[in-house]
Amino acid sequence: MNSQLKLSRLDKLNFDNRFARELPGDPETINRRRQVLGACYSSVLPIKAPQPQMVAYSKEAAELLDLTPEDCESDYFTQIFSGTRLAAGMYPYATCYGGHQFGNWAGQLGDGRAINLGEIVNQRGERWVLQLKGAGPTPYSRTADGLAVLRSSVREFLCSEAMFHLGVPTTRALSLILTGDEVIRDMFYTGNPQAEPGAVVCRVAPSFTRFGNFQIFAARRDTGLLQKLLDYTIRTDFPHLGEPSKEVYITWFEEVCRRTAGMIVHWQRVGFVHGVMNTDNMSILGLTIDYGPYGWLENYDPHWTPNTTDAAEHRYRYGNQPQIAFWNLGQLGNAIYPLIEEVEPLQKAMNAYAETFEQGWQNMIAGKLGLNAYKPETDDELTAELITVLQLVETDMTIFYRNLAKLDNRIDPDNSSEEMLMAPIGEAYYVPEQLTGEYKTRMSNWLRRYIKRTQADGMPNEIRQQKMNAFNPKYVLRNYMAQLAIDKAEQGDFSLVNELLELLRHPYDEQPGKEGFAAKRPDWARQRAGCSTLSCSS
Ligand code: AMP
Ligand code: MG
């Protein structure tokens, strides 16, 4: 009786599958790697997992699908979201897209290891696309296997949900399931391939459409299909813009620019470095998408990127993310140009990126510093000095901002010693020997200016602290934490994956007993792979 109930709810998901219904599909049905012309997607079936085993699921993501924890804990769920069985109404397909990788046009890429199961409309009328990552090859798999390993899947699963709870726009992760298969990966590209456990993550988003979905049709001069995809996107994901027309294409592009700017401001706020901001990894909804060799800034270093593939150029470093998003938007603008045939309105729309980013960045700084509002006449300089001082010695960004709130601004800054001023931020330093007299004087002077600035605001100390604690998370998914969870999961112990999932549901709360996860990166993690740098191998 009970199992029948569970079975029926998963089979009653309300699949609508508008993408596949309204857009042209690939007439060829054989699942072999090739260039797919004249189609937005190819129908393809996930492969069956020999022994699917649930590692973790997100109850908040499940709620989006009207699923309860009981549903998620059923064997049937594990079978469905490992790709082993299809639920009623599913219509699996992989989409065709291209993209610029590291600044160069790469031609057709596509969902090489992502298979959409279809879109559901939930009880609130929201549309959610379900997508399996790592459930087997598609026509877009090129030379790769279409699979994913546990290591990268733990990282994607945990970070998607952590970002959501941090308030950063992101795709979501419903579940993380071991397939029971082994997958061969050369983790360091050193010619030492090894077997790793295979896994499948089910991702959830209103749409997974990327800049590259438009770029591929523009590159192929298939303006008809370009227009079909854009009209579909506007009607489905941007219905508030009205019926598609040339004017609406421009307002659509402007909205993509604004959303992208908003997302980047959040990344900069929390210290997230995406690592592979290729145009095929940019969502038209302004969502963080494709969690690969991403990382979290520990010591504040704008030059840092976790991605070893980008070690020479540092194209996708933390400090460059705003510029790269702008460049990527330029590529999207180029792609839709044939539907507009005027440069000026596209350029104007791109100005909206710069404006939105600047405004958002100022609000973000005001939040991080606990100011009423950002005042360029005083705060430009205050911020510039802070950013310089943060880089003089290894300073943990997350701890620094979180602890800055603890500095009591009711003191008299001019009659406070350096020790007293710096005491709250002491934990943020990695190398005590770097704290020279000169450095301490400079930081203390900044803290004095900062106190005076907050005093001028007249905001009560506790209100300032509350504001700051809502902008500056205490808990982020530090790179070494994800790695510890992976190490355990590879031994069959999923407890740390689940503990981190729970911890990161409340990143701004104090969470007594969990302070260890808010401490700075331990020394052993400084050079260990997965903890400081990552390759794209996943
Ligand atoms: P990424 O930059 O990792 O988001 O991936 C770039 C392209 O490579 C996309 O088209 C992916 O679908 C594809 N890809 C990455 N890994 C695999 C894999 N293991 N099998 C097939 N395609 C893959
Ligand atoms: Mg990708």
PDB file of C-alpha atoms in Angstrom, residues 7-285:
ATOM      1  CA  LEU A   7       5.179   5.093  -6.773  1.00  0.00           C
ATOM      2  CA  SER A   8       2.138   7.006  -7.789  1.00  0.00           C
ATOM      3  CA  ARG A   9       3.427  10.433  -6.683  1.00  0.00           C
ATOM      4  CA  LEU A  10       6.595  10.155  -8.769  1.00  0.00           C
ATOM      5  CA  ASP A  11       4.493   8.981 -11.677  1.00  0.00           C
ATOM      6  CA  LYS A  12       2.139  11.887 -11.247  1.00  0.00           C
ATOM      7  CA  LEU A  13       4.726  14.603 -11.769  1.00  0.00           C
ATOM      8  CA  ASN A  14       3.046  16.952 -14.189  1.00  0.00           C
ATOM      9  CA  PHE A  15       5.342  16.829 -17.233  1.00  0.00           C
ATOM     10  CA  ASP A  16       4.749  19.469 -19.856  1.00  0.00           C
ATOM     11  CA  ASN A  17       7.900  19.165 -22.025  1.00  0.00           C
ATOM     12  CA  ARG A  18       7.305  22.358 -23.922  1.00  0.00           C
ATOM     13  CA  PHE A  19      10.901  22.695 -25.124  1.00  0.00           C
ATOM     14  CA  ALA A  20      10.780  19.435 -27.038  1.00  0.00           C
ATOM     15  CA  ARG A  21       7.203  19.969 -28.170  1.00  0.00           C
ATOM     16  CA  GLU A  22       7.642  23.453 -29.601  1.00  0.00           C
ATOM     17  CA  LEU A  23      11.183  23.430 -30.937  1.00  0.00           C
ATOM     18  CA  PRO A  24      12.603  21.389 -33.811  1.00  0.00           C
ATOM     19  CA  GLY A  25      14.210  18.116 -32.768  1.00  0.00           C
ATOM     20  CA  ASP A  26      16.885  16.082 -34.466  1.00  0.00           C
ATOM     21  CA  PRO A  27      15.277  13.663 -36.963  1.00  0.00           C
ATOM     22  CA  GLU A  28      18.112  11.171 -36.496  1.00  0.00           C
ATOM     23  CA  THR A  29      17.356   8.929 -33.560  1.00  0.00           C
ATOM     24  CA  ILE A  30      20.562   6.901 -33.354  1.00  0.00           C
ATOM     25  CA  ASN A  31      22.626   8.018 -30.390  1.00  0.00           C
ATOM     26  CA  ARG A  32      25.994   8.524 -32.059  1.00  0.00           C
ATOM     27  CA  ARG A  33      28.379  11.452 -31.775  1.00  0.00           C
ATOM     28  CA  ARG A  34      28.005  13.918 -34.638  1.00  0.00           C
ATOM     29  CA  GLN A  35      27.229  17.452 -35.723  1.00  0.00           C
ATOM     30  CA  VAL A  36      23.500  17.979 -35.292  1.00  0.00           C
ATOM     31  CA  LEU A  37      22.148  20.500 -37.802  1.00  0.00           C
ATOM     32  CA  GLY A  38      18.782  22.215 -37.931  1.00  0.00           C
ATOM     33  CA  ALA A  39      17.658  21.077 -34.476  1.00  0.00           C
ATOM     34  CA  CYS A  40      17.608  22.436 -30.926  1.00  0.00           C
ATOM     35  CA  TYR A  41      17.846  19.009 -29.341  1.00  0.00           C
ATOM     36  CA  SER A  42      18.205  15.264 -29.864  1.00  0.00           C
ATOM     37  CA  SER A  43      16.085  12.665 -28.126  1.00  0.00           C
ATOM     38  CA  VAL A  44      18.293  10.331 -26.127  1.00  0.00           C
ATOM     39  CA  LEU A  45      17.821   7.809 -23.356  1.00  0.00           C
ATOM     40  CA  PRO A  46      19.867   7.750 -20.147  1.00  0.00           C
ATOM     41  CA  ILE A  47      21.801   4.547 -19.542  1.00  0.00           C
ATOM     42  CA  LYS A  48      20.771   2.252 -16.725  1.00  0.00           C
ATOM     43  CA  ALA A  49      22.862   2.316 -13.575  1.00  0.00           C
ATOM     44  CA  PRO A  50      23.882  -1.215 -12.517  1.00  0.00           C
ATOM     45  CA  GLN A  51      23.463  -0.525  -8.807  1.00  0.00           C
ATOM     46  CA  PRO A  52      22.059   2.892  -8.022  1.00  0.00           C
ATOM     47  CA  GLN A  53      22.580   4.087  -4.454  1.00  0.00           C
ATOM     48  CA  MET A  54      21.359   7.347  -2.946  1.00  0.00           C
ATOM     49  CA  VAL A  55      24.081   9.541  -1.456  1.00  0.00           C
ATOM     50  CA  ALA A  56      22.079  12.680  -0.661  1.00  0.00           C
ATOM     51  CA  TYR A  57      19.079  14.685  -1.748  1.00  0.00           C
ATOM     52  CA  SER A  58      17.950  18.231  -1.126  1.00  0.00           C
ATOM     53  CA  LYS A  59      14.581  18.518   0.528  1.00  0.00           C
ATOM     54  CA  GLU A  60      14.201  22.135  -0.616  1.00  0.00           C
ATOM     55  CA  ALA A  61      14.833  21.169  -4.244  1.00  0.00           C
ATOM     56  CA  ALA A  62      12.382  18.282  -3.841  1.00  0.00           C
ATOM     57  CA  GLU A  63       9.744  20.742  -2.670  1.00  0.00           C
ATOM     58  CA  LEU A  64      10.011  22.531  -6.000  1.00  0.00           C
ATOM     59  CA  LEU A  65       8.733  19.316  -7.536  1.00  0.00           C
ATOM     60  CA  ASP A  66       6.096  18.783  -4.831  1.00  0.00           C
ATOM     61  CA  LEU A  67       8.048  15.750  -3.594  1.00  0.00           C
ATOM     62  CA  THR A  68       8.319  14.818   0.081  1.00  0.00           C
ATOM     63  CA  PRO A  69      11.332  13.286   1.876  1.00  0.00           C
ATOM     64  CA  GLU A  70       9.439  10.013   1.824  1.00  0.00           C
ATOM     65  CA  ASP A  71       9.247  10.151  -1.977  1.00  0.00           C
ATOM     66  CA  CYS A  72      12.957  10.922  -2.187  1.00  0.00           C
ATOM     67  CA  GLU A  73      13.902   8.034   0.073  1.00  0.00           C
ATOM     68  CA  SER A  74      12.115   5.443  -2.045  1.00  0.00           C
ATOM     69  CA  ASP A  75      13.942   2.988  -4.299  1.00  0.00           C
ATOM     70  CA  TYR A  76      11.824   4.171  -7.159  1.00  0.00           C
ATOM     71  CA  PHE A  77      13.220   7.705  -6.778  1.00  0.00           C
ATOM     72  CA  THR A  78      16.782   6.352  -6.840  1.00  0.00           C
ATOM     73  CA  GLN A  79      16.021   4.424  -9.995  1.00  0.00           C
ATOM     74  CA  ILE A  80      14.438   7.390 -11.730  1.00  0.00           C
ATOM     75  CA  PHE A  81      17.036   9.980 -10.816  1.00  0.00           C
ATOM     76  CA  SER A  82      19.948   7.724 -11.687  1.00  0.00           C
ATOM     77  CA  GLY A  83      18.424   7.399 -15.165  1.00  0.00           C
ATOM     78  CA  THR A  84      17.647   3.727 -14.668  1.00  0.00           C
ATOM     79  CA  ARG A  85      13.875   4.038 -15.107  1.00  0.00           C
ATOM     80  CA  LEU A  86      11.724   6.677 -16.698  1.00  0.00           C
ATOM     81  CA  ALA A  87       8.710   8.023 -14.848  1.00  0.00           C
ATOM     82  CA  ALA A  88       5.474   8.545 -16.710  1.00  0.00           C
ATOM     83  CA  GLY A  89       5.547  11.657 -18.888  1.00  0.00           C
ATOM     84  CA  MET A  90       9.324  12.004 -19.171  1.00  0.00           C
ATOM     85  CA  TYR A  91      10.750  12.819 -22.599  1.00  0.00           C
ATOM     86  CA  PRO A  92      14.544  12.758 -22.382  1.00  0.00           C
ATOM     87  CA  TYR A  93      16.656  14.898 -24.684  1.00  0.00           C
ATOM     88  CA  ALA A  94      20.031  16.610 -24.980  1.00  0.00           C
ATOM     89  CA  THR A  95      20.328  20.148 -26.354  1.00  0.00           C
ATOM     90  CA  CYS A  96      22.615  21.511 -29.039  1.00  0.00           C
ATOM     91  CA  TYR A  97      24.838  24.437 -28.167  1.00  0.00           C
ATOM     92  CA  GLY A  98      28.227  25.910 -29.000  1.00  0.00           C
ATOM     93  CA  GLY A  99      30.458  28.274 -27.148  1.00  0.00           C
ATOM     94  CA  HIS A 100      33.622  30.248 -26.716  1.00  0.00           C
ATOM     95  CA  GLN A 101      36.051  28.320 -24.565  1.00  0.00           C
ATOM     96  CA  PHE A 102      38.809  30.462 -23.011  1.00  0.00           C
ATOM     97  CA  GLY A 103      38.046  33.162 -25.573  1.00  0.00           C
ATOM     98  CA  ASN A 104      38.086  30.953 -28.671  1.00  0.00           C
ATOM     99  CA  TRP A 105      35.104  29.761 -30.661  1.00  0.00           C
ATOM    100  CA  ALA A 106      34.844  26.012 -30.110  1.00  0.00           C
ATOM    101  CA  GLY A 107      31.993  25.070 -32.475  1.00  0.00           C
ATOM    102  CA  GLN A 108      29.369  22.542 -31.425  1.00  0.00           C
ATOM    103  CA  LEU A 109      29.545  21.429 -27.808  1.00  0.00           C
ATOM    104  CA  GLY A 110      26.061  20.571 -26.533  1.00  0.00           C
ATOM    105  CA  ASP A 111      24.804  18.489 -23.633  1.00  0.00           C
ATOM    106  CA  GLY A 112      27.587  15.927 -23.779  1.00  0.00           C
ATOM    107  CA  ARG A 113      26.744  14.373 -20.454  1.00  0.00           C
ATOM    108  CA  ALA A 114      23.519  16.097 -19.495  1.00  0.00           C
ATOM    109  CA  ILE A 115      20.148  14.587 -20.317  1.00  0.00           C
ATOM    110  CA  ASN A 116      16.996  16.586 -19.686  1.00  0.00           C
ATOM    111  CA  LEU A 117      14.154  14.425 -18.457  1.00  0.00           C
ATOM    112  CA  GLY A 118      11.564  17.039 -19.390  1.00  0.00           C
ATOM    113  CA  GLU A 119       9.926  19.960 -17.651  1.00  0.00           C
ATOM    114  CA  ILE A 120       7.367  19.711 -14.933  1.00  0.00           C
ATOM    115  CA  VAL A 121       4.838  22.318 -13.902  1.00  0.00           C
ATOM    116  CA  ASN A 122       4.408  22.164 -10.137  1.00  0.00           C
ATOM    117  CA  GLN A 123       1.334  22.853  -8.024  1.00  0.00           C
ATOM    118  CA  ARG A 124       2.233  26.545  -7.879  1.00  0.00           C
ATOM    119  CA  GLY A 125       2.358  26.674 -11.672  1.00  0.00           C
ATOM    120  CA  GLU A 126       6.175  26.970 -11.784  1.00  0.00           C
ATOM    121  CA  ARG A 127       8.068  25.318 -14.610  1.00  0.00           C
ATOM    122  CA  TRP A 128      11.143  23.275 -13.677  1.00  0.00           C
ATOM    123  CA  VAL A 129      13.411  21.383 -16.023  1.00  0.00           C
ATOM    124  CA  LEU A 130      14.934  18.199 -14.594  1.00  0.00           C
ATOM    125  CA  GLN A 131      18.359  17.311 -15.905  1.00  0.00           C
ATOM    126  CA  LEU A 132      20.601  14.347 -15.167  1.00  0.00           C
ATOM    127  CA  LYS A 133      24.334  14.959 -15.318  1.00  0.00           C
ATOM    128  CA  GLY A 134      26.441  11.877 -15.948  1.00  0.00           C
ATOM    129  CA  ALA A 135      23.737   9.510 -17.242  1.00  0.00           C
ATOM    130  CA  GLY A 136      25.488   8.513 -20.436  1.00  0.00           C
ATOM    131  CA  PRO A 137      26.561   9.685 -23.859  1.00  0.00           C
ATOM    132  CA  THR A 138      24.600  11.829 -26.278  1.00  0.00           C
ATOM    133  CA  PRO A 139      25.234  12.957 -29.859  1.00  0.00           C
ATOM    134  CA  TYR A 140      27.109  15.885 -28.259  1.00  0.00           C
ATOM    135  CA  SER A 141      29.575  13.805 -26.223  1.00  0.00           C
ATOM    136  CA  ARG A 142      32.387  14.292 -28.754  1.00  0.00           C
ATOM    137  CA  THR A 143      35.292  12.120 -27.581  1.00  0.00           C
ATOM    138  CA  ALA A 144      34.138  11.778 -23.967  1.00  0.00           C
ATOM    139  CA  ASP A 145      32.014   9.170 -22.181  1.00  0.00           C
ATOM    140  CA  GLY A 146      28.969  11.112 -20.990  1.00  0.00           C
ATOM    141  CA  LEU A 147      29.644  10.079 -17.400  1.00  0.00           C
ATOM    142  CA  ALA A 148      30.539  11.853 -14.164  1.00  0.00           C
ATOM    143  CA  VAL A 149      32.505  10.727 -11.116  1.00  0.00           C
ATOM    144  CA  LEU A 150      31.464  10.932  -7.480  1.00  0.00           C
ATOM    145  CA  ARG A 151      34.175  13.528  -6.782  1.00  0.00           C
ATOM    146  CA  SER A 152      32.834  16.175  -9.170  1.00  0.00           C
ATOM    147  CA  SER A 153      29.221  15.233  -8.447  1.00  0.00           C
ATOM    148  CA  VAL A 154      29.621  15.838  -4.696  1.00  0.00           C
ATOM    149  CA  ARG A 155      31.085  19.223  -5.551  1.00  0.00           C
ATOM    150  CA  GLU A 156      28.255  20.151  -7.898  1.00  0.00           C
ATOM    151  CA  PHE A 157      25.531  18.883  -5.591  1.00  0.00           C
ATOM    152  CA  LEU A 158      26.783  20.625  -2.453  1.00  0.00           C
ATOM    153  CA  CYS A 159      27.733  23.885  -4.102  1.00  0.00           C
ATOM    154  CA  SER A 160      24.437  24.296  -5.988  1.00  0.00           C
ATOM    155  CA  GLU A 161      22.487  24.064  -2.765  1.00  0.00           C
ATOM    156  CA  ALA A 162      25.010  26.117  -0.784  1.00  0.00           C
ATOM    157  CA  MET A 163      24.755  28.919  -3.337  1.00  0.00           C
ATOM    158  CA  PHE A 164      20.971  28.830  -3.184  1.00  0.00           C
ATOM    159  CA  HIS A 165      21.012  29.240   0.580  1.00  0.00           C
ATOM    160  CA  LEU A 166      23.544  32.058   0.269  1.00  0.00           C
ATOM    161  CA  GLY A 167      21.033  33.870  -1.916  1.00  0.00           C
ATOM    162  CA  VAL A 168      23.095  33.536  -5.097  1.00  0.00           C
ATOM    163  CA  PRO A 169      21.095  32.824  -8.278  1.00  0.00           C
ATOM    164  CA  THR A 170      21.872  29.237  -9.248  1.00  0.00           C
ATOM    165  CA  THR A 171      20.652  26.043 -10.790  1.00  0.00           C
ATOM    166  CA  ARG A 172      19.601  23.593  -8.093  1.00  0.00           C
ATOM    167  CA  ALA A 173      20.524  20.022  -7.259  1.00  0.00           C
ATOM    168  CA  LEU A 174      17.824  17.532  -6.353  1.00  0.00           C
ATOM    169  CA  SER A 175      19.843  14.390  -5.796  1.00  0.00           C
ATOM    170  CA  LEU A 176      23.226  12.739  -5.872  1.00  0.00           C
ATOM    171  CA  ILE A 177      23.203   9.040  -6.673  1.00  0.00           C
ATOM    172  CA  LEU A 178      26.024   6.551  -7.113  1.00  0.00           C
ATOM    173  CA  THR A 179      25.556   4.464 -10.228  1.00  0.00           C
ATOM    174  CA  GLY A 180      27.545   1.404  -9.148  1.00  0.00           C
ATOM    175  CA  ASP A 181      29.665   1.794 -12.287  1.00  0.00           C
ATOM    176  CA  GLU A 182      33.324   2.649 -12.410  1.00  0.00           C
ATOM    177  CA  VAL A 183      34.446   5.586 -14.504  1.00  0.00           C
ATOM    178  CA  ILE A 184      38.000   6.071 -15.705  1.00  0.00           C
ATOM    179  CA  ARG A 185      39.541   9.489 -15.180  1.00  0.00           C
ATOM    180  CA  ASP A 186      43.010  10.931 -15.456  1.00  0.00           C
ATOM    181  CA  MET A 187      42.495  13.417 -12.652  1.00  0.00           C
ATOM    182  CA  PHE A 188      45.735  15.341 -13.127  1.00  0.00           C
ATOM    183  CA  TYR A 189      46.174  14.733 -16.872  1.00  0.00           C
ATOM    184  CA  THR A 190      49.445  12.995 -16.070  1.00  0.00           C
ATOM    185  CA  GLY A 191      48.810   9.803 -17.990  1.00  0.00           C
ATOM    186  CA  ASN A 192      47.632   7.926 -14.883  1.00  0.00           C
ATOM    187  CA  PRO A 193      43.993   7.067 -15.503  1.00  0.00           C
ATOM    188  CA  GLN A 194      42.212   5.529 -12.542  1.00  0.00           C
ATOM    189  CA  ALA A 195      38.816   3.997 -11.869  1.00  0.00           C
ATOM    190  CA  GLU A 196      36.527   6.197  -9.795  1.00  0.00           C
ATOM    191  CA  PRO A 197      32.949   5.647  -8.648  1.00  0.00           C
ATOM    192  CA  GLY A 198      30.391   6.968 -11.141  1.00  0.00           C
ATOM    193  CA  ALA A 199      27.537   9.203 -10.034  1.00  0.00           C
ATOM    194  CA  VAL A 200      24.581  11.127 -11.383  1.00  0.00           C
ATOM    195  CA  VAL A 201      23.326  14.478 -10.137  1.00  0.00           C
ATOM    196  CA  CYS A 202      19.815  15.585 -10.971  1.00  0.00           C
ATOM    197  CA  ARG A 203      19.852  19.323 -11.558  1.00  0.00           C
ATOM    198  CA  VAL A 204      16.771  21.512 -11.522  1.00  0.00           C
ATOM    199  CA  ALA A 205      16.276  24.953 -13.102  1.00  0.00           C
ATOM    200  CA  PRO A 206      13.533  26.874 -14.884  1.00  0.00           C
ATOM    201  CA  SER A 207      15.731  26.584 -17.984  1.00  0.00           C
ATOM    202  CA  PHE A 208      19.221  25.340 -18.765  1.00  0.00           C
ATOM    203  CA  THR A 209      19.526  27.452 -21.921  1.00  0.00           C
ATOM    204  CA  ARG A 210      22.999  28.951 -22.261  1.00  0.00           C
ATOM    205  CA  PHE A 211      24.445  31.796 -24.312  1.00  0.00           C
ATOM    206  CA  GLY A 212      25.896  29.028 -26.468  1.00  0.00           C
ATOM    207  CA  ASN A 213      22.451  27.717 -27.448  1.00  0.00           C
ATOM    208  CA  PHE A 214      22.010  30.936 -29.443  1.00  0.00           C
ATOM    209  CA  GLN A 215      25.592  31.176 -30.585  1.00  0.00           C
ATOM    210  CA  ILE A 216      25.569  27.838 -32.390  1.00  0.00           C
ATOM    211  CA  PHE A 217      22.711  28.855 -34.703  1.00  0.00           C
ATOM    212  CA  ALA A 218      24.270  32.255 -35.379  1.00  0.00           C
ATOM    213  CA  ALA A 219      27.595  30.580 -36.222  1.00  0.00           C
ATOM    214  CA  ARG A 220      25.766  28.293 -38.640  1.00  0.00           C
ATOM    215  CA  ARG A 221      23.835  31.236 -40.093  1.00  0.00           C
ATOM    216  CA  ASP A 222      20.620  29.443 -39.239  1.00  0.00           C
ATOM    217  CA  THR A 223      18.639  32.595 -38.505  1.00  0.00           C
ATOM    218  CA  GLY A 224      15.324  30.750 -38.644  1.00  0.00           C
ATOM    219  CA  LEU A 225      16.268  28.455 -35.811  1.00  0.00           C
ATOM    220  CA  LEU A 226      17.916  31.292 -33.896  1.00  0.00           C
ATOM    221  CA  GLN A 227      14.629  33.179 -34.007  1.00  0.00           C
ATOM    222  CA  LYS A 228      12.603  30.118 -33.042  1.00  0.00           C
ATOM    223  CA  LEU A 229      14.742  29.541 -29.973  1.00  0.00           C
ATOM    224  CA  LEU A 230      14.624  33.190 -28.954  1.00  0.00           C
ATOM    225  CA  ASP A 231      10.855  33.435 -29.443  1.00  0.00           C
ATOM    226  CA  TYR A 232      10.424  30.252 -27.432  1.00  0.00           C
ATOM    227  CA  THR A 233      12.704  31.548 -24.674  1.00  0.00           C
ATOM    228  CA  ILE A 234      10.866  34.855 -24.411  1.00  0.00           C
ATOM    229  CA  ARG A 235       7.424  33.221 -24.362  1.00  0.00           C
ATOM    230  CA  THR A 236       8.450  30.574 -21.858  1.00  0.00           C
ATOM    231  CA  ASP A 237      10.980  32.186 -19.536  1.00  0.00           C
ATOM    232  CA  PHE A 238      10.401  35.929 -20.043  1.00  0.00           C
ATOM    233  CA  PRO A 239       6.627  36.155 -20.624  1.00  0.00           C
ATOM    234  CA  HIS A 240       6.501  39.545 -18.854  1.00  0.00           C
ATOM    235  CA  LEU A 241       8.343  41.061 -21.842  1.00  0.00           C
ATOM    236  CA  GLY A 242       5.369  40.511 -24.138  1.00  0.00           C
ATOM    237  CA  GLU A 243       5.079  38.887 -27.547  1.00  0.00           C
ATOM    238  CA  PRO A 244       8.430  38.525 -29.334  1.00  0.00           C
ATOM    239  CA  SER A 245       9.354  41.343 -31.721  1.00  0.00           C
ATOM    240  CA  LYS A 246      12.560  43.194 -32.570  1.00  0.00           C
ATOM    241  CA  GLU A 247      11.970  45.601 -29.664  1.00  0.00           C
ATOM    242  CA  VAL A 248      11.346  42.716 -27.306  1.00  0.00           C
ATOM    243  CA  TYR A 249      14.558  40.993 -28.434  1.00  0.00           C
ATOM    244  CA  ILE A 250      16.423  44.105 -27.332  1.00  0.00           C
ATOM    245  CA  THR A 251      14.661  44.348 -23.968  1.00  0.00           C
ATOM    246  CA  TRP A 252      15.272  40.639 -23.529  1.00  0.00           C
ATOM    247  CA  PHE A 253      18.986  41.089 -24.115  1.00  0.00           C
ATOM    248  CA  GLU A 254      19.029  43.985 -21.686  1.00  0.00           C
ATOM    249  CA  GLU A 255      17.365  41.828 -19.066  1.00  0.00           C
ATOM    250  CA  VAL A 256      19.939  39.081 -19.587  1.00  0.00           C
ATOM    251  CA  CYS A 257      22.642  41.735 -19.108  1.00  0.00           C
ATOM    252  CA  ARG A 258      21.052  42.921 -15.871  1.00  0.00           C
ATOM    253  CA  ARG A 259      20.532  39.435 -14.485  1.00  0.00           C
ATOM    254  CA  THR A 260      24.091  38.459 -15.315  1.00  0.00           C
ATOM    255  CA  ALA A 261      25.380  41.573 -13.553  1.00  0.00           C
ATOM    256  CA  GLY A 262      23.329  40.699 -10.482  1.00  0.00           C
ATOM    257  CA  MET A 263      24.753  37.184 -10.416  1.00  0.00           C
ATOM    258  CA  ILE A 264      28.350  38.388 -10.687  1.00  0.00           C
ATOM    259  CA  VAL A 265      27.862  40.862  -7.834  1.00  0.00           C
ATOM    260  CA  HIS A 266      26.798  37.928  -5.673  1.00  0.00           C
ATOM    261  CA  TRP A 267      29.827  35.876  -6.722  1.00  0.00           C
ATOM    262  CA  GLN A 268      32.116  38.725  -5.740  1.00  0.00           C
ATOM    263  CA  ARG A 269      30.262  39.172  -2.471  1.00  0.00           C
ATOM    264  CA  VAL A 270      30.724  35.597  -1.291  1.00  0.00           C
ATOM    265  CA  GLY A 271      34.122  34.971  -2.905  1.00  0.00           C
ATOM    266  CA  PHE A 272      32.976  32.392  -5.439  1.00  0.00           C
ATOM    267  CA  VAL A 273      35.209  31.742  -8.434  1.00  0.00           C
ATOM    268  CA  HIS A 274      33.432  29.829 -11.192  1.00  0.00           C
ATOM    269  CA  GLY A 275      36.617  28.704 -12.892  1.00  0.00           C
ATOM    270  CA  VAL A 276      35.251  28.076 -16.411  1.00  0.00           C
ATOM    271  CA  MET A 277      33.237  31.068 -17.529  1.00  0.00           C
ATOM    272  CA  ASN A 278      33.010  29.896 -21.128  1.00  0.00           C
ATOM    273  CA  THR A 279      29.936  31.142 -22.988  1.00  0.00           C
ATOM    274  CA  ASP A 280      28.471  27.628 -22.915  1.00  0.00           C
ATOM    275  CA  ASN A 281      28.540  27.871 -19.114  1.00  0.00           C
ATOM    276  CA  MET A 282      26.524  31.096 -18.966  1.00  0.00           C
ATOM    277  CA  SER A 283      22.802  30.805 -18.271  1.00  0.00           C
ATOM    278  CA  ILE A 284      20.374  33.155 -20.004  1.00  0.00           C
ATOM    279  CA  LEU A 285      18.518  33.383 -16.699  1.00  0.00           C
TER     280      LEU A 285
END
